[in-house]
Amino acid sequence: MVAVDRSYTDRGEVPLGGYAALAATFTAGAALCAVAARRLGVRLPDRIPLWDVALLGGATFKASRLLSKDKVTSFLRAPFIRREAASPAGEVTDEPRGSGVRRAVGDLVSCPFCTAVGVAGALVGCCACAPRAARLLGAGPGAVTCGLAAVRLELDGAEGRGLSA
């Protein structure tokens, strides 16, 4: 376990060793993906179409929310978190539990911003090796994100016109 100077935090343990282990795992995974792509003869594209960036961005957003906040995926997070609150919209607020690596994983899986890094890395790796499969994977969550944005815009417009949803 990494010793933490008290001036770094006054809220208790910060699992820096666990964070380092997670960062090393991500880096090793990215390196293995690069080596596998090289051995398979995958050539990186000269440019990435803007549509692919938008599609993978929407998919990353939706998938990271699904993995870190949705009730349906709570079983994946359960060993590392405890439920703090639930909302009627199907999202939950989780609090990491434990210490060390367990706490670091709890921090990771309960934070959509943190989860997005891994999701984006996996989608970009997939896009480099199998662009058609990556577009297919991205189309589902990306379509949901666009649909939800359209509904939100419609609701905002209805409220602005004095209508209720």
Coordinates of N, CA and C in Angstrom, one line a residue:
M1 N 0.8 -1.2 0.0 CA 0.0 0.0 0.0 C 0.9 1.2 0.0
V2 N 0.5 2.2 -0.7 CA 1.3 3.5 -0.9 C 0.9 4.4 0.3
A3 N 1.9 4.9 1.0 CA 1.7 5.8 2.1 C 1.3 7.2 1.5
V4 N 0.3 7.8 2.1 CA -0.2 9.1 1.6 C 0.1 10.2 2.7
D5 N 0.7 11.2 2.3 CA 0.9 12.4 3.2 C -0.4 12.9 3.6
R6 N -0.6 13.3 4.9 CA -1.9 13.8 5.3 C -2.2 15.1 4.6
S7 N -1.3 15.9 4.1 CA -1.6 17.1 3.4 C -2.2 16.8 2.1
Y8 N -2.1 15.5 1.6 CA -2.7 15.2 0.3 C -4.2 15.1 0.5
T9 N -4.7 14.5 1.6 CA -6.1 14.3 1.8 C -6.4 14.3 3.3
D10 N -7.5 14.8 3.7 CA -8.0 14.7 5.1 C -9.3 14.0 5.2
R11 N -9.6 13.2 4.1 CA -10.9 12.5 4.1 C -10.7 11.0 4.2
G12 N -9.5 10.6 4.6 CA -9.3 9.1 4.8 C -8.4 8.6 3.7
E13 N -8.4 7.3 3.5 CA -7.5 6.6 2.6 C -7.8 7.0 1.1
V14 N -6.7 7.2 0.4 CA -6.7 7.4 -1.0 C -6.0 6.2 -1.6
P15 N -6.6 5.3 -2.4 CA -5.9 4.1 -2.8 C -5.0 4.3 -4.0
L16 N -3.9 5.1 -3.8 CA -3.0 5.4 -4.9 C -2.4 4.2 -5.5
G17 N -2.1 3.2 -4.7 CA -1.6 1.9 -5.2 C -2.6 1.2 -6.1
G18 N -3.8 1.2 -5.7 CA -4.9 0.7 -6.6 C -5.1 1.4 -7.9
Y19 N -5.0 2.8 -7.8 CA -5.1 3.6 -9.0 C -3.9 3.2 -9.9
A20 N -2.7 3.1 -9.4 CA -1.6 2.7 -10.2 C -1.7 1.4 -10.8
A21 N -2.3 0.4 -10.1 CA -2.5 -0.9 -10.7 C -3.5 -0.8 -11.8
L22 N -4.6 0.0 -11.7 CA -5.6 0.1 -12.7 C -5.0 0.8 -13.9
A23 N -4.2 1.8 -13.7 CA -3.5 2.5 -14.8 C -2.5 1.6 -15.6
A24 N -1.8 0.8 -14.8 CA -0.9 -0.2 -15.4 C -1.7 -1.3 -16.2
T25 N -2.8 -1.7 -15.7 CA -3.6 -2.7 -16.4 C -4.2 -2.1 -17.7
F26 N -4.6 -0.8 -17.7 CA -5.1 -0.2 -18.9 C -4.0 0.0 -19.9
T27 N -2.8 0.4 -19.5 CA -1.7 0.6 -20.3 C -1.2 -0.8 -21.0
A28 N -1.2 -1.8 -20.1 CA -0.9 -3.2 -20.6 C -1.9 -3.6 -21.7
G29 N -3.2 -3.4 -21.4 CA -4.2 -3.8 -22.4 C -4.0 -3.0 -23.7
A30 N -3.8 -1.7 -23.6 CA -3.6 -1.0 -24.9 C -2.3 -1.5 -25.6
A31 N -1.3 -1.8 -24.9 CA -0.1 -2.3 -25.5 C -0.3 -3.7 -26.2
L32 N -1.1 -4.6 -25.5 CA -1.4 -5.9 -26.0 C -2.3 -5.7 -27.3
C33 N -3.2 -4.8 -27.3 CA -4.0 -4.5 -28.4 C -3.2 -4.1 -29.6
A34 N -2.2 -3.2 -29.3 CA -1.3 -2.7 -30.4 C -0.5 -3.8 -31.0
V35 N 0.1 -4.6 -30.1 CA 0.9 -5.8 -30.6 C 0.1 -6.7 -31.4
A36 N -1.1 -7.1 -30.9 CA -2.0 -8.0 -31.6 C -2.4 -7.4 -33.0
A37 N -2.7 -6.1 -33.0 CA -3.0 -5.5 -34.3 C -1.8 -5.5 -35.3
R38 N -0.7 -5.3 -34.8 CA 0.6 -5.3 -35.6 C 0.8 -6.7 -36.2
R39 N 0.6 -7.7 -35.3 CA 0.9 -9.1 -35.7 C -0.2 -9.5 -36.8
L40 N -1.4 -9.0 -36.6 CA -2.4 -9.3 -37.6 C -2.3 -8.5 -38.9
G41 N -1.4 -7.6 -38.9 CA -1.2 -6.8 -40.1 C -2.2 -5.6 -40.3
V42 N -2.8 -5.2 -39.1 CA -3.8 -4.1 -39.2 C -3.0 -2.8 -39.4
R43 N -3.4 -2.1 -40.4 CA -2.8 -0.8 -40.6 C -3.7 0.3 -40.1
L44 N -3.2 1.2 -39.4 CA -4.0 2.3 -38.8 C -4.4 3.3 -39.9
P45 N -5.6 3.8 -39.8 CA -6.1 4.7 -40.9 C -5.3 6.0 -40.9
D46 N -5.2 6.6 -42.1 CA -4.5 7.9 -42.2 C -5.4 9.0 -41.6
R47 N -6.7 8.8 -41.6 CA -7.6 9.8 -41.0 C -8.8 9.1 -40.5
I48 N -9.5 9.7 -39.5 CA -10.7 9.1 -39.0 C -11.8 10.0 -39.4
P49 N -12.9 9.5 -40.1 CA -14.0 10.3 -40.5 C -14.7 11.0 -39.3
L50 N -15.1 12.2 -39.4 CA -15.8 12.9 -38.4 C -17.0 12.1 -37.9
W51 N -17.7 11.5 -38.8 CA -18.9 10.7 -38.4 C -18.5 9.6 -37.4
D52 N -17.3 8.9 -37.6 CA -16.9 7.9 -36.7 C -16.6 8.5 -35.3
V53 N -16.0 9.6 -35.3 CA -15.7 10.3 -34.0 C -17.0 10.6 -33.3
A54 N -17.9 11.1 -34.0 CA -19.2 11.4 -33.4 C -19.9 10.2 -32.9
L55 N -19.9 9.1 -33.7 CA -20.6 7.9 -33.4 C -19.9 7.2 -32.1
L56 N -18.6 7.2 -32.1 CA -17.9 6.5 -31.0 C -18.0 7.4 -29.8
G57 N -18.0 8.7 -29.9 CA -18.2 9.6 -28.8 C -19.6 9.4 -28.1
G58 N -20.6 9.3 -28.9 CA -22.0 9.1 -28.4 C -22.0 7.7 -27.7
A59 N -21.4 6.7 -28.4 CA -21.4 5.3 -27.8 C -20.6 5.3 -26.5
T60 N -19.5 6.0 -26.4 CA -18.7 6.1 -25.2 C -19.5 6.7 -24.1
F61 N -20.2 7.8 -24.4 CA -21.0 8.4 -23.4 C -22.1 7.5 -22.8
K62 N -22.9 6.9 -23.7 CA -24.0 6.1 -23.3 C -23.5 4.8 -22.6
A63 N -22.5 4.1 -23.1 CA -22.0 2.9 -22.5 C -21.4 3.2 -21.2
S64 N -20.7 4.3 -21.0 CA -20.1 4.6 -19.7 C -21.2 4.9 -18.6
R65 N -22.2 5.6 -19.0 CA -23.4 5.8 -18.1 C -24.1 4.5 -17.8
L66 N -24.2 3.6 -18.8 CA -24.9 2.3 -18.6 C -24.1 1.5 -17.6
L67 N -22.8 1.5 -17.8 CA -21.9 0.6 -16.9 C -21.8 1.2 -15.5
S68 N -21.8 2.5 -15.3 CA -21.5 3.1 -14.0 C -22.7 3.6 -13.3
K69 N -23.8 3.8 -13.9 CA -25.0 4.4 -13.2 C -26.3 3.6 -13.3
D70 N -26.4 2.7 -14.3 CA -27.7 2.0 -14.5 C -28.0 0.9 -13.5
K71 N -29.3 0.8 -13.1 CA -29.7 -0.2 -12.2 C -29.4 -1.6 -12.7
V72 N -29.6 -1.8 -14.0 CA -29.5 -3.1 -14.7 C -28.1 -3.7 -14.6
T73 N -27.1 -2.8 -14.5 CA -25.7 -3.3 -14.5 C -25.1 -3.2 -13.1
S74 N -26.0 -3.1 -12.1 CA -25.5 -3.1 -10.7 C -24.8 -4.3 -10.3
F75 N -25.2 -5.5 -10.9 CA -24.5 -6.7 -10.5 C -23.0 -6.7 -10.8
L76 N -22.6 -5.9 -11.8 CA -21.2 -5.8 -12.2 C -20.4 -5.0 -11.2
R77 N -21.1 -4.0 -10.6 CA -20.4 -3.1 -9.7 C -20.5 -3.5 -8.2
A78 N -21.5 -4.4 -7.9 CA -21.8 -4.8 -6.6 C -20.6 -5.2 -5.7
P79 N -19.6 -5.9 -6.2 CA -18.5 -6.3 -5.3 C -17.7 -5.1 -4.8
F80 N -17.8 -4.0 -5.5 CA -16.9 -2.8 -5.3 C -17.6 -1.6 -4.7
I81 N -19.0 -1.6 -4.7 CA -19.7 -0.4 -4.3 C -20.8 -0.8 -3.3
R82 N -21.4 0.3 -2.7 CA -22.7 0.1 -2.0 C -23.6 1.2 -2.5
R83 N -24.9 0.8 -2.5 CA -25.9 1.8 -3.0 C -26.1 2.9 -2.1
E84 N -26.1 4.1 -2.6 CA -26.4 5.3 -1.8 C -27.8 5.8 -2.0
A85 N -28.2 5.8 -3.3 CA -29.5 6.3 -3.6 C -29.9 5.9 -5.0
A86 N -31.2 5.8 -5.3 CA -31.7 5.5 -6.6 C -32.7 6.6 -7.0
S87 N -32.8 6.8 -8.3 CA -33.7 7.8 -8.9 C -34.7 7.0 -9.7
P88 N -35.9 7.6 -9.9 CA -36.9 7.0 -10.7 C -36.5 6.8 -12.2
A89 N -35.5 7.5 -12.6 CA -35.1 7.4 -14.0 C -34.2 6.2 -14.3
G90 N -34.0 5.4 -13.3 CA -33.2 4.1 -13.5 C -31.7 4.3 -13.2
E91 N -31.3 5.5 -12.8 CA -29.9 5.6 -12.5 C -29.8 5.5 -10.9
V92 N -28.6 5.2 -10.5 CA -28.3 5.0 -9.1 C -27.0 5.8 -8.7
T93 N -26.9 6.1 -7.5 CA -25.7 6.7 -6.9 C -25.1 5.7 -6.0
D94 N -23.8 5.3 -6.4 CA -23.1 4.3 -5.6 C -21.9 4.9 -5.0
E95 N -21.5 4.3 -3.9 CA -20.3 4.8 -3.1 C -19.3 3.6 -3.1
P96 N -18.1 3.9 -3.4 CA -17.1 2.8 -3.4 C -16.9 2.3 -1.9
R97 N -16.5 1.0 -1.9 CA -16.3 0.4 -0.5 C -15.0 -0.3 -0.5
G98 N -14.5 -0.7 0.7 CA -13.3 -1.4 0.8 C -12.1 -0.5 0.8
S99 N -10.9 -1.1 0.6 CA -9.7 -0.3 0.6 C -8.8 -0.9 -0.5
G100 N -7.7 -0.2 -0.8 CA -6.8 -0.7 -1.8 C -7.3 -0.8 -3.1
V101 N -7.0 -1.9 -3.8 CA -7.5 -2.1 -5.2 C -9.0 -2.2 -5.3
R102 N -9.6 -2.8 -4.3 CA -11.1 -2.9 -4.3 C -11.7 -1.5 -4.3
R103 N -11.2 -0.6 -3.4 CA -11.7 0.8 -3.4 C -11.4 1.5 -4.7
A104 N -10.2 1.3 -5.3 CA -9.9 1.9 -6.5 C -10.8 1.5 -7.7
V105 N -11.1 0.2 -7.7 CA -12.1 -0.3 -8.7 C -13.5 0.3 -8.4
G106 N -13.9 0.4 -7.2 CA -15.1 1.0 -6.8 C -15.2 2.4 -7.3
D107 N -14.1 3.2 -7.1 CA -14.1 4.6 -7.6 C -14.3 4.6 -9.1
L108 N -13.6 3.6 -9.8 CA -13.6 3.6 -11.3 C -15.0 3.2 -11.8
V109 N -15.6 2.2 -11.2 CA -16.9 1.7 -11.8 C -18.1 2.6 -11.4
S110 N -17.9 3.4 -10.4 CA -19.0 4.3 -10.0 C -19.0 5.7 -10.6
C111 N -18.0 5.9 -11.4 CA -17.8 7.2 -12.0 C -17.9 7.1 -13.6
P112 N -18.9 7.7 -14.2 CA -19.0 7.6 -15.6 C -17.8 8.2 -16.4
F113 N -17.2 9.3 -15.8 CA -16.1 9.9 -16.5 C -14.9 8.9 -16.5
C114 N -14.7 8.2 -15.4 CA -13.6 7.3 -15.3 C -13.8 6.1 -16.2
T115 N -15.0 5.6 -16.2 CA -15.4 4.4 -17.0 C -15.2 4.7 -18.5
A116 N -15.5 6.0 -18.8 CA -15.5 6.4 -20.2 C -14.1 6.2 -20.8
V117 N -13.0 6.3 -20.1 CA -11.7 6.1 -20.6 C -11.5 4.7 -21.1
G118 N -11.9 3.7 -20.3 CA -11.8 2.3 -20.7 C -12.7 2.0 -21.9
V119 N -13.9 2.5 -21.9 CA -14.9 2.3 -22.9 C -14.3 2.9 -24.2
A120 N -13.9 4.1 -24.2 CA -13.3 4.8 -25.4 C -12.1 4.0 -25.9
G121 N -11.2 3.6 -25.0 CA -10.1 2.8 -25.4 C -10.5 1.5 -26.1
A122 N -11.5 0.8 -25.6 CA -11.9 -0.4 -26.2 C -12.6 -0.1 -27.6
L123 N -13.4 0.9 -27.7 CA -14.0 1.2 -28.9 C -13.0 1.7 -30.0
V124 N -12.0 2.5 -29.6 CA -11.0 2.9 -30.5 C -10.1 1.7 -31.0
G125 N -9.8 0.8 -30.1 CA -9.0 -0.4 -30.5 C -9.9 -1.2 -31.4
C126 N -11.1 -1.3 -31.2 CA -12.0 -2.1 -32.1 C -12.1 -1.4 -33.4
C127 N -12.2 -0.1 -33.4 CA -12.3 0.7 -34.6 C -11.0 0.5 -35.5
A128 N -9.9 0.5 -34.8 CA -8.6 0.3 -35.6 C -8.5 -1.1 -36.2
C129 N -9.0 -2.1 -35.5 CA -8.9 -3.5 -35.9 C -10.1 -4.0 -36.8
A130 N -11.2 -3.5 -36.5 CA -12.5 -3.9 -37.2 C -13.4 -2.8 -37.3
P131 N -13.2 -1.8 -38.2 CA -14.0 -0.6 -38.2 C -15.5 -0.9 -38.4
R132 N -15.9 -1.8 -39.2 CA -17.3 -2.1 -39.4 C -17.9 -2.6 -38.1
A133 N -17.2 -3.5 -37.4 CA -17.8 -4.0 -36.1 C -17.9 -2.8 -35.1
A134 N -16.9 -1.9 -35.1 CA -16.9 -0.8 -34.2 C -18.1 0.1 -34.5
R135 N -18.4 0.3 -35.8 CA -19.5 1.2 -36.1 C -20.8 0.5 -35.7
L136 N -20.9 -0.8 -35.9 CA -22.1 -1.5 -35.4 C -22.3 -1.5 -33.9
L137 N -21.2 -1.7 -33.2 CA -21.3 -1.5 -31.7 C -21.6 -0.1 -31.3
G138 N -21.1 0.9 -32.0 CA -21.4 2.2 -31.6 C -22.8 2.7 -32.0
A139 N -23.4 2.1 -33.0 CA -24.7 2.5 -33.5 C -25.8 2.3 -32.5
G140 N -25.7 1.3 -31.7 CA -26.8 1.0 -30.7 C -26.8 2.1 -29.6
P141 N -25.7 2.3 -28.8 CA -25.7 3.3 -27.8 C -25.7 4.7 -28.4
G142 N -25.1 4.9 -29.6 CA -25.1 6.2 -30.2 C -26.5 6.6 -30.6
A143 N -27.3 5.7 -31.1 CA -28.7 5.9 -31.5 C -29.5 6.3 -30.3
V144 N -29.3 5.5 -29.2 CA -30.0 5.8 -27.9 C -29.7 7.2 -27.4
T145 N -28.4 7.6 -27.5 CA -28.0 8.9 -27.0 C -28.7 10.0 -27.9
C146 N -28.6 9.8 -29.2 CA -29.3 10.8 -30.1 C -30.8 10.9 -29.8
G147 N -31.4 9.7 -29.6 CA -32.8 9.7 -29.4 C -33.2 10.4 -28.1
L148 N -32.4 10.2 -27.0 CA -32.6 10.8 -25.8 C -32.4 12.3 -25.9
A149 N -31.4 12.7 -26.6 CA -31.2 14.2 -26.8 C -32.3 14.8 -27.6
A150 N -32.9 14.1 -28.6 CA -34.0 14.6 -29.3 C -35.3 14.8 -28.4
V151 N -35.5 13.8 -27.6 CA -36.6 13.8 -26.6 C -36.4 15.0 -25.7
R152 N -35.2 15.2 -25.2 CA -34.9 16.3 -24.3 C -35.2 17.7 -24.9
L153 N -34.7 17.8 -26.2 CA -35.0 19.0 -26.9 C -36.4 19.3 -27.1
E154 N -37.2 18.2 -27.4 CA -38.6 18.3 -27.6 C -39.3 18.7 -26.3
L155 N -38.9 18.1 -25.2 CA -39.5 18.5 -23.9 C -39.1 19.9 -23.5
D156 N -37.9 20.3 -23.8 CA -37.5 21.7 -23.5 C -38.3 22.7 -24.3
G157 N -38.6 22.3 -25.6 CA -39.4 23.2 -26.5 C -40.8 23.2 -26.0
A158 N -41.4 22.1 -25.6 CA -42.7 22.1 -25.1 C -42.9 22.9 -23.9
E159 N -41.9 22.9 -23.0 CA -42.0 23.7 -21.7 C -41.9 25.2 -22.1
G160 N -41.1 25.5 -23.1 CA -40.9 26.9 -23.5 C -42.2 27.4 -24.1
R161 N -43.0 26.5 -24.7 CA -44.3 26.9 -25.3 C -45.5 26.9 -24.3
G162 N -45.2 26.6 -23.0 CA -46.2 26.5 -22.0 C -46.9 25.2 -22.0
L163 N -46.4 24.2 -22.6 CA -47.0 22.9 -22.6 C -46.3 22.0 -21.5
S164 N -47.0 21.0 -21.0 CA -46.4 20.1 -20.1 C -46.2 18.8 -20.7
A165 N -45.1 18.1 -20.3 CA -44.8 16.8 -20.8 C -45.5 15.7 -20.1

